[in-house]
Coordinates of C-alpha atoms in Angstrom, one line a residue:
X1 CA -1.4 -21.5 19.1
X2 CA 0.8 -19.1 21.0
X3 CA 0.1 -15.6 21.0
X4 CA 3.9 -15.1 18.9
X5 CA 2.9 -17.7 16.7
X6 CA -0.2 -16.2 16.3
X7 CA 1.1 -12.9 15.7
X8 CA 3.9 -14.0 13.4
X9 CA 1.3 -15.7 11.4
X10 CA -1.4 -12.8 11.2
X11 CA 1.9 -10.6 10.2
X12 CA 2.5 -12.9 7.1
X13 CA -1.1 -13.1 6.2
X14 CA -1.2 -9.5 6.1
X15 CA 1.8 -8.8 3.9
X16 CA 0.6 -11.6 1.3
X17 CA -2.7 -10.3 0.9
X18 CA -1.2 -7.2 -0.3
X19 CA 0.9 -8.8 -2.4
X20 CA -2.1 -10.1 -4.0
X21 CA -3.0 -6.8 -5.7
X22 CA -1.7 -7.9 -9.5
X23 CA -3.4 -10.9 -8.8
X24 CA -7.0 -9.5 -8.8
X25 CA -6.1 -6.4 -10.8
X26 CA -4.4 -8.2 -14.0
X27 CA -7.1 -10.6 -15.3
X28 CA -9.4 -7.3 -14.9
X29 CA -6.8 -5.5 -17.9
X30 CA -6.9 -8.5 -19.7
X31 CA -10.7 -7.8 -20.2
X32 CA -10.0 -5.0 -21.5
X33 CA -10.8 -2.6 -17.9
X34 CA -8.4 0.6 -17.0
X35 CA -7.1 1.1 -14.2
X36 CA -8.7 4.0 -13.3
X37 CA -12.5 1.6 -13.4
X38 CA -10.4 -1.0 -11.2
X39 CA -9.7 1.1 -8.4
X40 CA -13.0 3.0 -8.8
X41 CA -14.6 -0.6 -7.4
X42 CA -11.8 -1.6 -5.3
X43 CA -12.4 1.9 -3.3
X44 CA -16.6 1.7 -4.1
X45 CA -16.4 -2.0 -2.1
X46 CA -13.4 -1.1 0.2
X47 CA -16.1 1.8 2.2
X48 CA -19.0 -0.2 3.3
X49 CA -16.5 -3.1 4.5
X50 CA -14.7 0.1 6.8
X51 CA -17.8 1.4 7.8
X52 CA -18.8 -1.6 9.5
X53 CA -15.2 -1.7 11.2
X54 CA -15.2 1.3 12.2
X55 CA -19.2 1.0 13.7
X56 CA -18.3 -2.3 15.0
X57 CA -15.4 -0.8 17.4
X58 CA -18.2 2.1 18.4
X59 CA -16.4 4.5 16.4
X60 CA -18.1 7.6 15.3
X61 CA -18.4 8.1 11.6
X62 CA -17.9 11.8 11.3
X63 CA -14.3 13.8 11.1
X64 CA -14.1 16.9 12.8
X65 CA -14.0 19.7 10.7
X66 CA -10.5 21.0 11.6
X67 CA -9.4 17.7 10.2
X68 CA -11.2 17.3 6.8
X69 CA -8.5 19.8 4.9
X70 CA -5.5 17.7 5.8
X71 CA -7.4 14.4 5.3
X72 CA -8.6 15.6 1.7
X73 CA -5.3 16.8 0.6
X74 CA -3.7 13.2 2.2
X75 CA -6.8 11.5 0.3
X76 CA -5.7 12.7 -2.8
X77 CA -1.9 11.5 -2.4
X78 CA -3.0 8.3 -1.4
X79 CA -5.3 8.4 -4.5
X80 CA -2.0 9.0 -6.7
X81 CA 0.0 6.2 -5.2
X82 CA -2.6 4.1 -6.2
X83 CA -3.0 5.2 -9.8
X84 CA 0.2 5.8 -10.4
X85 CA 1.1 1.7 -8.8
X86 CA -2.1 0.3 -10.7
X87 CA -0.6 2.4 -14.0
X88 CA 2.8 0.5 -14.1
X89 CA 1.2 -3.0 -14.1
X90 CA 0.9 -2.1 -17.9
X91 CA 4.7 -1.3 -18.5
X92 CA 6.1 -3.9 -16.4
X93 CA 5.6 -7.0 -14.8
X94 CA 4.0 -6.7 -11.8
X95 CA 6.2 -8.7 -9.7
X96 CA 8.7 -6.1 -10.3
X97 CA 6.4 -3.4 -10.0
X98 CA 5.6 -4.4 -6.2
X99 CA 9.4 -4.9 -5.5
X100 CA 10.4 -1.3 -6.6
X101 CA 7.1 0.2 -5.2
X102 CA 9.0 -1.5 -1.6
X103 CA 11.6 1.1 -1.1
X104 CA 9.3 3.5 0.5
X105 CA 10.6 2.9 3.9
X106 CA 13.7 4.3 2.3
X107 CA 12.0 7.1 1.0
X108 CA 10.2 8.3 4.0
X109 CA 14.1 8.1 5.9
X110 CA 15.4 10.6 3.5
X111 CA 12.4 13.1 3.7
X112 CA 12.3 13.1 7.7
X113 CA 16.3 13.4 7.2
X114 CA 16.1 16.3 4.7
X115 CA 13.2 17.9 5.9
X116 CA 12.5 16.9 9.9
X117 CA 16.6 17.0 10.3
X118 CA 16.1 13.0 11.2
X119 CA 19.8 12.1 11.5
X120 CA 20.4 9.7 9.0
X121 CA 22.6 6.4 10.3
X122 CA 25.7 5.5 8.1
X123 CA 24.0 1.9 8.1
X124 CA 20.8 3.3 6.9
X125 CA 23.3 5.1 3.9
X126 CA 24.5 1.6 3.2
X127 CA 21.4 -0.1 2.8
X128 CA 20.5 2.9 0.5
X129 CA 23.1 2.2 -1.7
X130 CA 22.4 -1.5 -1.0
X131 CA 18.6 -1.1 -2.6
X132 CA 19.8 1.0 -5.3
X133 CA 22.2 -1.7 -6.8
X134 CA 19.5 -3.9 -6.7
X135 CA 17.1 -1.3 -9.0
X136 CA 20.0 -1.5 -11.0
X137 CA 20.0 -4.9 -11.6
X138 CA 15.7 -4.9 -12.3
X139 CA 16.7 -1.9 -14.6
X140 CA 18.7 -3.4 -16.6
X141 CA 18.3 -7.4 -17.4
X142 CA 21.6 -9.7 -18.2
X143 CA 20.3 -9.7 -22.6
X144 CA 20.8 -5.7 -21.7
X145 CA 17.0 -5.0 -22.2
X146 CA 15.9 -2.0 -19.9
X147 CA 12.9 -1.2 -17.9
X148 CA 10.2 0.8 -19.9
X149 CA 11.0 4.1 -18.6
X150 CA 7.1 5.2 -18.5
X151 CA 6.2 2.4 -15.9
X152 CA 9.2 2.9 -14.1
X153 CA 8.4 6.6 -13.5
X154 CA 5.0 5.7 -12.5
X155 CA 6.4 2.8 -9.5
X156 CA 8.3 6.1 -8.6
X157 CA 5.8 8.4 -8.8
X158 CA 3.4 5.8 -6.3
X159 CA 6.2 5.2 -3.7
X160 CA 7.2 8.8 -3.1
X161 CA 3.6 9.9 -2.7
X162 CA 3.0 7.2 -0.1
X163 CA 6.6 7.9 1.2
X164 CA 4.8 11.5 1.7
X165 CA 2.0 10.3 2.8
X166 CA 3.3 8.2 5.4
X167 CA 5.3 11.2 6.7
X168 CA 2.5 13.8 6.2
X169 CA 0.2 11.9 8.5
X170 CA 2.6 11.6 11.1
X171 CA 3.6 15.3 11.3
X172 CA 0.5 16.9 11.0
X173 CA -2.2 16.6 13.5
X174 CA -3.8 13.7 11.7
X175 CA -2.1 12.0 14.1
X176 CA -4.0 12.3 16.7
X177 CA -7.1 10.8 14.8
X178 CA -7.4 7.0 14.7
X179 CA -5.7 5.3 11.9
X180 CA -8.9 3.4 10.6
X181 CA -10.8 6.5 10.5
X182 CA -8.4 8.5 8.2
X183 CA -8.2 5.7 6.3
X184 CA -12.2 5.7 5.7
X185 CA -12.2 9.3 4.7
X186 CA -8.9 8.7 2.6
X187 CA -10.7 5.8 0.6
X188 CA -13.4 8.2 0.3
X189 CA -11.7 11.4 -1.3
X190 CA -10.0 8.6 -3.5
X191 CA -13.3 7.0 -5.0
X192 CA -14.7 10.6 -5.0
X193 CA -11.6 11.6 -7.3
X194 CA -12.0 8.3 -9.2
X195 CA -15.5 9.2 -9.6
X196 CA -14.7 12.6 -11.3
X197 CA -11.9 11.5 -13.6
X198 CA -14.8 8.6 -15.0
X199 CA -17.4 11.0 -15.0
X200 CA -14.9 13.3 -16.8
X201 CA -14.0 10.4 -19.4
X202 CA -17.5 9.5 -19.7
X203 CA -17.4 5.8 -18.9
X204 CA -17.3 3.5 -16.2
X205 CA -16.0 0.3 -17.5
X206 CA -17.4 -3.1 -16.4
X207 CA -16.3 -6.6 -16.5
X208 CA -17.4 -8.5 -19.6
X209 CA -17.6 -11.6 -17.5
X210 CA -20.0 -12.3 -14.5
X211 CA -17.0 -13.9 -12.6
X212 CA -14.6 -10.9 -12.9
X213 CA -16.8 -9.2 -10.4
X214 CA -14.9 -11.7 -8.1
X215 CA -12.0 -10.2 -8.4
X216 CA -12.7 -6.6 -7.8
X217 CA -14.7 -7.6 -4.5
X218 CA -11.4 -9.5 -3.7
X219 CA -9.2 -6.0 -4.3
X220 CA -11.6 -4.3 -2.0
X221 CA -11.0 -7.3 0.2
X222 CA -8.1 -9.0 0.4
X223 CA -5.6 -5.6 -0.1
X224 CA -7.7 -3.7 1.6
X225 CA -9.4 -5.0 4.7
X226 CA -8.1 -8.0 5.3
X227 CA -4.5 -6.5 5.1
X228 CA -5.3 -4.0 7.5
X229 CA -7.2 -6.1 9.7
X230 CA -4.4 -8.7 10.5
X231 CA -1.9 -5.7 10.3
X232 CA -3.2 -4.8 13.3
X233 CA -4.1 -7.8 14.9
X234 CA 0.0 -8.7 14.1
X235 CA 1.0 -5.7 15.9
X236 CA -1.2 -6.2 19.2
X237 CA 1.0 -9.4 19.4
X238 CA 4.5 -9.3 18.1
X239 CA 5.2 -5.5 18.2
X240 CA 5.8 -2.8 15.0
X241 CA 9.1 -3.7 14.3
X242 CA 8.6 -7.4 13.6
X243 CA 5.1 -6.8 11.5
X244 CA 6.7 -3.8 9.5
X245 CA 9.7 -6.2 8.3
X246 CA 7.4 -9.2 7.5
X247 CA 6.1 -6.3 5.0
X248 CA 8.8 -8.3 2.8
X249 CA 6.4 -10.8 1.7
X250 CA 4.0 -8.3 -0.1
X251 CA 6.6 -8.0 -3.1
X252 CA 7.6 -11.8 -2.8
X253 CA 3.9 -12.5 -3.2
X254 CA 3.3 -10.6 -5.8
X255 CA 6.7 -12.0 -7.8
X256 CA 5.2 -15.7 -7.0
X257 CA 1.6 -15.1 -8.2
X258 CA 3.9 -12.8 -11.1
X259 CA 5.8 -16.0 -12.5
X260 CA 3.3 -19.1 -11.5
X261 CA -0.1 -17.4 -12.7
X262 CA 1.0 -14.7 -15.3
X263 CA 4.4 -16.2 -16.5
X264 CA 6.4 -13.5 -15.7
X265 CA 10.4 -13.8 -16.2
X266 CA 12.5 -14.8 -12.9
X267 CA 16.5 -14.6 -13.7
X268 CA 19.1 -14.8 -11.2
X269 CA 20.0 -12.1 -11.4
X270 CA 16.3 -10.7 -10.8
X271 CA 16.8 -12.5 -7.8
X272 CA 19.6 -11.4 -6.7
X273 CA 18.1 -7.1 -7.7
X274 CA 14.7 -8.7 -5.6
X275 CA 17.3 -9.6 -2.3
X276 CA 19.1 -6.6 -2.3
X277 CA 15.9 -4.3 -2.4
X278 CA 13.9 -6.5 0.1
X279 CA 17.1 -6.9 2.7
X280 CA 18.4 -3.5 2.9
X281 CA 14.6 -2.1 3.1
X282 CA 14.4 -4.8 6.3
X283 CA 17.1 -3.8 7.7
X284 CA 16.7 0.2 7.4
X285 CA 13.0 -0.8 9.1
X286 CA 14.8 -2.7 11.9
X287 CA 17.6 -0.6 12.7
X288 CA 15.7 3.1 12.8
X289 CA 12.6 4.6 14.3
X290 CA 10.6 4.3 11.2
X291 CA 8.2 1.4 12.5
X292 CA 5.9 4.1 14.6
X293 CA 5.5 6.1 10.8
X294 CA 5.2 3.1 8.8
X295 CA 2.6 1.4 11.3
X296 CA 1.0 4.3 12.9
X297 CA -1.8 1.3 14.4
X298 CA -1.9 1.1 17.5
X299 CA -4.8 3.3 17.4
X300 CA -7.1 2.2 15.4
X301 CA -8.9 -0.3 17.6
X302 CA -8.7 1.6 20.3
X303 CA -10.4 0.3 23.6
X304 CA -13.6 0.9 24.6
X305 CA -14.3 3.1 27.5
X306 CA -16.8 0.8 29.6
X307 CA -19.4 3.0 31.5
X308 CA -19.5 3.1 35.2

């Protein structure tokens, strides 16, 4: 296989495996588990699995301390975009969920325009209007149902915090730490804060079923590590630009696990919302200079210094 190939392929493989968060997450509500449990265990077995990447490249373990304020506050908006995401899988369906949660490219344009004085291109405007037909057309269906309003506000609530987040690492000196060890200690403020909030309730919820522990492994897993394994295997190979719009299958995935496993509805004019979204995101990735925010990866297997 030929290193593009190869690349092209680790690229898809990482965008459906994070697609594959309702998957794993949806039979686990079925059982009766919040979401607040489910992502308690999908951080709880997402740490050991980083530890051993991180130890595995020779990385140290430890944070130096002028970076643990910056990572805790970013570990706690990282911690909201996941709520907030997992939270909407009970007001929508998830396939629609994933696609709206997609526009945070767009999002993180607009805050380096309004904020960093980005200039903003008149295609990038277009594509923005582009994506917002297309929530139109998820928002409202052709029998003139709506969107519940609650699980709409949480999709936006989880793509404007990463949309911050994204942009927060890059412009604070969190960027010159190694991707894979912010995201260790960001997993880790998140299952502390997880921890709390159950602690706080007073109950950590389990699966009733000896086979459901599958699937929050698999979250820890598949979303997790493998995602941002082949991520940056994808990027060694093919470039940013290339991995960053083959991000377009992790809402596809999730609308084809949505409608084959979960028998979610798929109208054309879903489709045609789902297109709209998914294109003008691509295209606003492969026209600017987001792809350096959105896949800030290139160090995170960094190369190690052989002695002399």
């Amino acid at each position: 296989m030929s290193p593009v190939i190869k690349g092209y392929t680790l690229g898809a493989i990482a965008a459906a495996t994070y697609g594959m968060n309702p998957l794993f997450a949806l039979p686990l509500y079925a059982d009766g588990i919040e979401p607040l449990s489910v992502l308690f265990f999908r951080y709880l077995f997402a740490i050991p699995i980083l530890i051993i990447m991180l130890k595995s490249r020779g990385r140290s373990l430890t944070l130096p301390l002028k970076y643990l304020a910056p990572a805790a506050f970013f570990g706690l908006l990282f911690a909201l975009s996941s709520f907030t995401l997992f939270q909407s899988y009970n007001y929508m369906d998830a396939g629609i969920a994933s696609t709206l949660l997609f526009v945070y490219p767009i999002l993180v344009a607009l805050i380096m325009s309004i904020f960093f004085k980005e200039k903003l291109q008149l295609s990038t405007m277009a594509c923005i209007a582009a994506a917002l037909l297309g929530i139109s057309l998820l928002y409202e269906t052709s029998d003139g149902t709506t969107l519940n309003l609650t699980g709409v506000l949480y999709v936006v609530a989880s793509s404007l915090s990463y949309a911050i987040y994204i942009v927060g690492v890059n412009q604070t000196r969190l960027r010159e730490v190694p991707t894979l060890s912010i995201t260790l200690y960001v997993i880790i403020i998140g299952f502390l804060l997880f921890s709390g909030m159950l602690l706080h309730q007073g109950e950590i919820q389990t699966p009733s079923q000896w086979w459901l522990w599958g699937n929050m492994i698999a979250l820890g897993l598949f979303p997790t590590v493998i995602s941002l394994f082949c991520t940056t295997a994808a990027i060694q190979l093919i470039g940013s630009t290339p991995t960053a719009i083959l991000g377009a299958l992790e809402p596809l995935t999730a609308v084809i696990f949505g409608v084959t496993v979960f028998g979610e509805q798929l109208t054309p004019r879903i489709c045609l919302g789902f297109v709209l979204i998914i294109g003008s995101v691509s295209l606003v990735v492969a026209r600017g200079n987001l792809t350096v925010k959105l896949l800030r990866l290139r160090k995170m297997f960094p190369k190690l210094r052989r002695g002399k």
